[in-house]
Every structure is written in structure tokens, then in C-alpha cells.
Tab-separated table of C-alpha atoms and ligand atoms in Angstrom:
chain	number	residue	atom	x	y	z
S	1	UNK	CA	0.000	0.000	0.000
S	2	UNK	CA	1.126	3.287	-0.458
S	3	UNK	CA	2.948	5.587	2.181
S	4	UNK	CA	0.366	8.225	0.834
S	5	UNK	CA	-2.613	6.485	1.679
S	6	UNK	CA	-2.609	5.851	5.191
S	7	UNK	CA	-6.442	5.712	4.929
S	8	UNK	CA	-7.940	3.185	2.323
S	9	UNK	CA	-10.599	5.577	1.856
S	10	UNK	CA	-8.243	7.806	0.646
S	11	UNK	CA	-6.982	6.182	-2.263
S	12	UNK	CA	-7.765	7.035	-5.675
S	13	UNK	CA	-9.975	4.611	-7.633
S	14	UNK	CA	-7.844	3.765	-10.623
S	15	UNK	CA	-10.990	3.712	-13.071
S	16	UNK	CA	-11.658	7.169	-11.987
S	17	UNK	CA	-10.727	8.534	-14.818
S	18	UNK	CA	-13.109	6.410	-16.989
S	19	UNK	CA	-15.838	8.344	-18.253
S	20	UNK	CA	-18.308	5.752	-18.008
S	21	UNK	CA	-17.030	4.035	-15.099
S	22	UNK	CA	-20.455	1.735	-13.732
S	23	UNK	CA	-19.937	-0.494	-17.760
S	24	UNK	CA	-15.891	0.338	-17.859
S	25	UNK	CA	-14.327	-2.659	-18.412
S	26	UNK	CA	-11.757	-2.848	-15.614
S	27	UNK	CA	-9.282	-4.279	-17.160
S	28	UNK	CA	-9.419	-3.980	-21.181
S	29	UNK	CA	-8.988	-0.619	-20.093
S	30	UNK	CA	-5.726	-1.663	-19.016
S	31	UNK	CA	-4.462	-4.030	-21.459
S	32	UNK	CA	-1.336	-2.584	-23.173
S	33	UNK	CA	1.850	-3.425	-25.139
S	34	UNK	CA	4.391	-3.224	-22.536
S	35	UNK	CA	6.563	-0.627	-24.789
S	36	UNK	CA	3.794	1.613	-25.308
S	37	UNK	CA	4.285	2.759	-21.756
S	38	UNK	CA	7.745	4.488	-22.351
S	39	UNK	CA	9.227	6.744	-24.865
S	40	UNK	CA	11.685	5.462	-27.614
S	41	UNK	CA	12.043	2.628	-29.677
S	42	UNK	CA	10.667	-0.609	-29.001
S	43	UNK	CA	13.330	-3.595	-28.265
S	44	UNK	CA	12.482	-6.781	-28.524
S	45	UNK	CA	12.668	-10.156	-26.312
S	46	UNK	CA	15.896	-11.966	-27.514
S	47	UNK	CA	14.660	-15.446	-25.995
S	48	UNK	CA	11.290	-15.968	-28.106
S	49	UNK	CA	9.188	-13.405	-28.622
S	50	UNK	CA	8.709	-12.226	-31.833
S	51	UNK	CA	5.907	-9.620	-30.303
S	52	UNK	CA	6.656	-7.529	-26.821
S	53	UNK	CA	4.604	-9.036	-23.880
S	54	UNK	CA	1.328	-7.014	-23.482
S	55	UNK	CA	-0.246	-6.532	-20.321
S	56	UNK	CA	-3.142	-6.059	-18.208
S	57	UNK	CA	-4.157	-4.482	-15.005
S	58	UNK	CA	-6.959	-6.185	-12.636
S	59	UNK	CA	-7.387	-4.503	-9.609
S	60	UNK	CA	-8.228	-6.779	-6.530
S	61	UNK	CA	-9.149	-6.560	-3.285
S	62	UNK	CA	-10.725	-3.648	-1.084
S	63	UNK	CA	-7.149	-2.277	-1.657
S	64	UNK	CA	-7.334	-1.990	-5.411
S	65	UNK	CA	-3.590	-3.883	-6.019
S	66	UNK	CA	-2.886	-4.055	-9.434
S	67	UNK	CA	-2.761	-8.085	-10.562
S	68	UNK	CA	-1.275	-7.933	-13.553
S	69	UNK	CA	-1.746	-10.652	-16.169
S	70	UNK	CA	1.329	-10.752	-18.507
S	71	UNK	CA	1.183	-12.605	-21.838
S	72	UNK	CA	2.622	-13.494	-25.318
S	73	UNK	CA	0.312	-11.662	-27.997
S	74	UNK	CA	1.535	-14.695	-30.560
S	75	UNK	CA	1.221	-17.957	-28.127
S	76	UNK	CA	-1.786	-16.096	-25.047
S	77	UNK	CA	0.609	-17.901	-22.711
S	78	UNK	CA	1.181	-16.320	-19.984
S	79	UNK	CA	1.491	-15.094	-15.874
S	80	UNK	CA	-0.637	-13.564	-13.410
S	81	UNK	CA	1.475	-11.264	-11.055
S	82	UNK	CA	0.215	-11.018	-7.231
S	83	UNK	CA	-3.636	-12.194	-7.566
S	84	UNK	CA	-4.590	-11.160	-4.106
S	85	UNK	CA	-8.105	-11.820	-4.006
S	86	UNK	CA	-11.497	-11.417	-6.173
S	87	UNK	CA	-10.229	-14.419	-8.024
S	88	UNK	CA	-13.490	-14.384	-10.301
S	89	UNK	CA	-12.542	-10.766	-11.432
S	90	UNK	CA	-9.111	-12.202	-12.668
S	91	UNK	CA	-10.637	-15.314	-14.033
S	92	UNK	CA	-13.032	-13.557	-16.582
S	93	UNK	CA	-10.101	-11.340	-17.793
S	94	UNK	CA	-8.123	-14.670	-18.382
S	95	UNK	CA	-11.316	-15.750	-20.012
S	96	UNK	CA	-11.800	-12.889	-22.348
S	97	UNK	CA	-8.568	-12.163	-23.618
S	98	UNK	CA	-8.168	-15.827	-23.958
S	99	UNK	CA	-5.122	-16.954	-22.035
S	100	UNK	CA	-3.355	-19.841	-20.760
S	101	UNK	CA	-1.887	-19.372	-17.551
S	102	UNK	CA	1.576	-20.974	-16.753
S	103	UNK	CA	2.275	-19.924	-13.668
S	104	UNK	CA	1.841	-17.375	-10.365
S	105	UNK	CA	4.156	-14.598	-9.521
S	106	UNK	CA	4.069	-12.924	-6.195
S	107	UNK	CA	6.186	-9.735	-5.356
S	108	UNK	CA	5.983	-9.714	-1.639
S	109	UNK	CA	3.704	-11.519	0.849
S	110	UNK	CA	0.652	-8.961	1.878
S	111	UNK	CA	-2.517	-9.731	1.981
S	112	UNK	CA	-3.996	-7.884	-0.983
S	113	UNK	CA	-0.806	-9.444	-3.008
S	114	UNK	CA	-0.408	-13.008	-1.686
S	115	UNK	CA	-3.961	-13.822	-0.485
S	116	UNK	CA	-5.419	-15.192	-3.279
S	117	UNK	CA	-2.300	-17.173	-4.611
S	118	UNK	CA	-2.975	-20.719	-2.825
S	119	UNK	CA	-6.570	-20.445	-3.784
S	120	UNK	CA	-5.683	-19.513	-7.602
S	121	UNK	CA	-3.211	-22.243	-8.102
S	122	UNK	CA	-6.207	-24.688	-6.137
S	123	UNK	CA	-8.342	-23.636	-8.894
S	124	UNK	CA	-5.685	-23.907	-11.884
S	125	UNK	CA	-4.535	-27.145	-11.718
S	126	UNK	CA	-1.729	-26.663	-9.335
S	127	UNK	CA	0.249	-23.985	-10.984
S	128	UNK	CA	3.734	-22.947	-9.927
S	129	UNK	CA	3.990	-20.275	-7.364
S	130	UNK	CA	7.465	-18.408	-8.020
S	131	UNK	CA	8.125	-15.528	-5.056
S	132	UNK	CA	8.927	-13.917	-3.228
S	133	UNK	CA	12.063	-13.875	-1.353
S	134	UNK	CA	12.265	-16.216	1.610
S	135	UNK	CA	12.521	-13.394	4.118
S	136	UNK	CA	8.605	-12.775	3.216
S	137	UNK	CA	7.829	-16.126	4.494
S	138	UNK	CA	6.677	-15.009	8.165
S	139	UNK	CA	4.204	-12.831	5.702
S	140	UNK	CA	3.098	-15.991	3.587
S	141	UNK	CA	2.554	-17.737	6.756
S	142	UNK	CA	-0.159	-15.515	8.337
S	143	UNK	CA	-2.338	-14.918	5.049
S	144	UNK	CA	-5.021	-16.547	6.661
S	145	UNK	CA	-4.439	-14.342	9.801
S	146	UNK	CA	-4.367	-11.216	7.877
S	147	UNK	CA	-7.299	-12.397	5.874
S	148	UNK	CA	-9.149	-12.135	9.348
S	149	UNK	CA	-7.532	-9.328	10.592
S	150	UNK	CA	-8.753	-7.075	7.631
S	151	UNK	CA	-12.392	-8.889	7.660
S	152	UNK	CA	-11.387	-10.246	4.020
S	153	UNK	CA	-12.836	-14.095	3.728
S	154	UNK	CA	-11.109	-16.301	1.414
S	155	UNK	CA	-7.447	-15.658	2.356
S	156	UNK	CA	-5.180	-18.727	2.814
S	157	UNK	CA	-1.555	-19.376	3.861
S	158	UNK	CA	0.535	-20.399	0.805
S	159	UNK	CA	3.950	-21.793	0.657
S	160	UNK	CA	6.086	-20.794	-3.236
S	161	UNK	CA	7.193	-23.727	-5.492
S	162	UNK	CA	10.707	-21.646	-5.755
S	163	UNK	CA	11.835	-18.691	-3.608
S	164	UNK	CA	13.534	-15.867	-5.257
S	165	UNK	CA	16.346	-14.272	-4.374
S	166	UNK	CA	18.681	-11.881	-6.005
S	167	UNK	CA	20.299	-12.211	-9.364
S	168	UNK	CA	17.876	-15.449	-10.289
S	169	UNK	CA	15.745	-14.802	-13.059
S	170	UNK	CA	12.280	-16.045	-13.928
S	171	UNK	CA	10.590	-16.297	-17.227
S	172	UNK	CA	6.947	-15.419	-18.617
S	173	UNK	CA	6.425	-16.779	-22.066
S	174	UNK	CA	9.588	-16.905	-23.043
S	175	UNK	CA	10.712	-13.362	-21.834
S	176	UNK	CA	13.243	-13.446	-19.059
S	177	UNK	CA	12.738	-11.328	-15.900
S	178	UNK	CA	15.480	-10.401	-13.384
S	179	UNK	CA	15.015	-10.397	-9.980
S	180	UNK	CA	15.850	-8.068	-7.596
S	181	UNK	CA	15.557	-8.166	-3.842
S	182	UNK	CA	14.518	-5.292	-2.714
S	183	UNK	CA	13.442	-4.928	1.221
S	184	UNK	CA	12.112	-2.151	3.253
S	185	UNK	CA	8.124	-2.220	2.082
S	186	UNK	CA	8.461	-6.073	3.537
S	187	UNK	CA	11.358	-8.248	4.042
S	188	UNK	CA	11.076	-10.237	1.244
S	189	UNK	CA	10.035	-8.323	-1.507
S	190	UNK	CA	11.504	-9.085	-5.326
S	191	UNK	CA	11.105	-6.559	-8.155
S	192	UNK	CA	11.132	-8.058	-11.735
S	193	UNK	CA	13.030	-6.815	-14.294
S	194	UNK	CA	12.820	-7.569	-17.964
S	195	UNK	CA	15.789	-5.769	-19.824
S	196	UNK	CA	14.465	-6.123	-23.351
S	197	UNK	CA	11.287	-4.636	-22.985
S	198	UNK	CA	12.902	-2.053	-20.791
S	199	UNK	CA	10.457	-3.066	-18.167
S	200	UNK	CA	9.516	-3.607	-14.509
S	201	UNK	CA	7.102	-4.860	-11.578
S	202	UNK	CA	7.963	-3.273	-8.447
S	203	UNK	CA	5.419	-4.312	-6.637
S	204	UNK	CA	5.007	-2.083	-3.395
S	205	UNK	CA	8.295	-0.733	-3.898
S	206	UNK	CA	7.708	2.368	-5.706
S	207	UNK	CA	4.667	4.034	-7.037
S	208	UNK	CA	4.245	7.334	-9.173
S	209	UNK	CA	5.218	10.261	-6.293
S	210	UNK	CA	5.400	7.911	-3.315
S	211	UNK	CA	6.913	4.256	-1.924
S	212	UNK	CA	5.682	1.693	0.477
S	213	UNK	CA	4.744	1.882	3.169
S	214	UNK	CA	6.963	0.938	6.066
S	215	UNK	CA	5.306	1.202	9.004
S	216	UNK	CA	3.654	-2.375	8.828
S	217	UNK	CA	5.622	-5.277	10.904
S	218	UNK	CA	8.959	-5.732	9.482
S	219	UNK	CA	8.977	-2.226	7.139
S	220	UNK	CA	12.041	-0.560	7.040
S	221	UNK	CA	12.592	2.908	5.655
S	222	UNK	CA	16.484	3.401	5.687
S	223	UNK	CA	16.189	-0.497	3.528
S	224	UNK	CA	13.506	0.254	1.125
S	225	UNK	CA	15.238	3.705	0.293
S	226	UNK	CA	18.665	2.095	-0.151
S	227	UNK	CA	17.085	-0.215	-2.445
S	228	UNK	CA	14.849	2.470	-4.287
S	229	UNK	CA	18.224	4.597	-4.902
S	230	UNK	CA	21.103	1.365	-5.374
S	231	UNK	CA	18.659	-0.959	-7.328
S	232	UNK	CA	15.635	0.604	-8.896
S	233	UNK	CA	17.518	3.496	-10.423
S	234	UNK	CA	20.191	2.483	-12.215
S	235	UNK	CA	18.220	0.091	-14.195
S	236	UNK	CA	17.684	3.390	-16.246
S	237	UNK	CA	15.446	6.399	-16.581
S	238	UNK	CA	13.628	4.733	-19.562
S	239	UNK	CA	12.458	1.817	-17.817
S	240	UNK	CA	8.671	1.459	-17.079
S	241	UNK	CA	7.067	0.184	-14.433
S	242	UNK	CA	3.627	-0.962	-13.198
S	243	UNK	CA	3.733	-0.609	-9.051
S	244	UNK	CA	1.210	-2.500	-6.646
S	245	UNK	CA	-1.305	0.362	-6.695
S	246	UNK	CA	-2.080	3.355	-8.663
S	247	UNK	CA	-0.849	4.648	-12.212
S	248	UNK	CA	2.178	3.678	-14.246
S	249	UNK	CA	5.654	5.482	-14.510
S	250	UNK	CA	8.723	5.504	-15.172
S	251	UNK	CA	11.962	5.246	-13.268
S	252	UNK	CA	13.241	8.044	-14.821
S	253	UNK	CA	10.199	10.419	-13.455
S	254	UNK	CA	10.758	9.053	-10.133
S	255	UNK	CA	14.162	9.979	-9.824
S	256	UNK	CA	13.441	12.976	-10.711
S	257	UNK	CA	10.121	13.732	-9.146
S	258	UNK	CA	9.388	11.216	-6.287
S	259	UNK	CA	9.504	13.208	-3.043
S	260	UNK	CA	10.427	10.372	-1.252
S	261	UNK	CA	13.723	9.675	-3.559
S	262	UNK	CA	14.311	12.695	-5.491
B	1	ZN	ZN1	-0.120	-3.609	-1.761
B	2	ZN	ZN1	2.482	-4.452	0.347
């Protein structure tokens, strides 16, 4: 969640801007080459795509996270990125842009990330979970806790088929992602970085004009900063990125805009 929005309420809608927003479709609204959300010229997968990935944004939970589904235009194989709840929202997107799912990514272990995952993977046929980093594993291990805590039904412990941790790299159709640890928001949390497409899930890490959050158990300010500043922006200014909650940007905005970092 966002250090800005201390109060759910809060929180901008991210369909606000839709003009007709009661038959907006939440999330063809969102479904986007990954390149078309930065300036310059497109680069290309070197592994298999002949296409860029193209994405789309679901928002779950009372929390609005982004889930992201990620996919190969060509193949409609694909990931879904943090699917933290309202598992029937991210099904019919699945459903209507017609993909197969391979597997589950998870960026960090909060609720309105993580809660969903064990249920998702019930319900697909026992997909692989890949993430977070192990230090997020006192977070996977009170889902069901937090579920209660926050009066959110449906929220189940889940355990990942394969931990990240830094420098490993995991792969979505084809495209490879880097993975960088990157604590402070939680212990554990990875950010995933595909260098071809110039492009990035950050999960709670950044957002456009604020970070994390760090005052949950285990946040850490001086860590999540240090990581911001020694990991985040060097990948360079012209790297995209969707974020946990809210809008798109760009690393290089951040840098040079984010009061938190600037
Ligand atoms: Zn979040
Ligand atoms: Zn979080």
C-alpha cells in the first residue's frame, strides 16, 4: 500500500478517470503493449518473442492492487502477477482475452498481493507459485491471519514452489525477468526486471510520487530507500514500471520527481 494512503478511503480509484465508469471494463482498459508505456524505440525479447509481452491491469481486493496478467500476444501464454483476491474478477479477464496461464508470480507476501495465490493455483490445476524472497515467508505464513484481521474471507496461507532471491531470473512466455531483492516495504520483496522490454514490476516498492509503506511489521525505511536509490535506479530512466497500486511510470520520473527519492 502506499505511504500516501494511510487511509484506504483515501486512495484514488484507478478507473476514476473512466468516463463511463459503472460499464468500464476494468481491465481492457488496461491491457497494453508493454513498450507503449515508455518513450523510444521498441526492443524486442531476444529469448522468443517475436511480439513484446502485453499486459493487463486487474485490480483486486478492497485495496485496489494491481494483478497484472502478462502474456505473449503470438502464443496467449502467460502469468498472473500477485492475484490477491477477487479471483473471479481475474478469471473472466483470463477468459476474455483468452489466455493460458503458466504460472503465479508474487512480489511480496501482503494480503492484498499473496492472499489469493494458494486459492488460484487450487483452482488452476496446481500452478507454480514463483516468489517472493524467503525473508517474506513469516508474511506468507499468516495470510489466513491477515485475511481475518482485515475482515477479508477467502485468504489462505501459501507456501512458493521456488523462492527468489537476487540475481535469479524467472521467465513469462519466453521473456526473461530479473530479480531483484529489494526490502524495506516487507522483508522479502523481489522486483522483476525484464531488460528487453525495458520493463519492470515493483510491486510495493515504488509508485508514481510515493513508496511503500513501512510502518507495517517488518517495514524498514532506511532499507527500502537504499534499495529504491542502489537498485531501482540504475536500471535506467527509460524503464517502465507498473507498481502495486495506482498509475504507471517511469523510473526516470521518479528519480526525478518522487519526493520520497528525489
Ligand atoms: Zn499492496
Ligand atoms: Zn504491500
Amino acid at each position: 500500500m502506499p505511504q500516501a494512503y494511510r487511509n484506504l478511503r483515501d486512495a484514488p480509484h484507478p478507473l476514476l478517470d473512466c468516463a463511463a465508469q459503472a460499464s468500464c471494463n476494468s481491465f481492457n482498459r488496461w491491457t497494453f503493449p508493454l513498450n507503449s508505456a515508455r518513450q523510444g524505440t521498441q526492443t524486442l525479447g531476444k529469448t522468443h518473442a517475436s511480439m513484446p509481452l502485453k499486459a493487463a491491469i486487474v485490480p483486486v481486493t478492497p485495496f485496489q492492487q494491481n494483478c497484472t496478467l502478462l502474456w505473449d500476444e503470438e502464443t496467449k501464454q502467460g502469468a498472473v502477477v500477485d492475484p490477491g483476491g477477487d479471483l473471479d474478477r481475474i478469471d473472466a479477464a483470463i477468459k476474455k482475452i483468452g489466455l493460458t496461464i503458466e504460472k503465479i508470480l508474487l512480489t511480496h507476501g501482503h494480503i492484498d498481493h499473496a492472499g489469493g495465490a494458494a486459492e488460484f493455483k487450487a483452482t488452476h490445476g496446481g500452478l507454480p507459485i514463483e516468489g517472493p524472497h524467503p525473508a517474506d515467508k513469516v508474511l506468507l505464513d499468516g495470510l489466513a491471519a491477515q485475511g481475518l484481521a482485515y475482515g477479508l474471507s477467502g485468504a489462505r496461507n501459501v507456501t512458493p514452489d521456488r523462492w527468489l532471491n537476487e540475481g535469479d531470473t524467472v521467465t513469462v512466455a519466453g521473456a526473461t525477468f530479473s530479480v531483484l531483492h529489494c526490502p524495506g516495504h516487507s522483508p522479502g520483496s523481489v522486483v522483476l526486471f525484464n531488460a528487453a522490454q525495458r520493463f519492470a514490476l515493483v510491486g510495493d516498492v515504488l509508485f508514481r510520487g510515493s513508496i511503500g509503506r513501512t510502518d507495517f511489521a517488518y517495514g524498514d525505511h532506511d532499507a527500502l530507500i537504499e534499495a529504491i536509490k542502489t537498485k531501482l535506479f540504475p536500471l535506467g530512466d527509460d524503464v517502465a514500471f507498473i507498481c502495486g497500486h495506482g498509475p504507471m511510470s517511469t523510473i526516470g520520473d521518479e528519480r526525478k520527481t518522487n519526493p520520497f527519492v528525489a
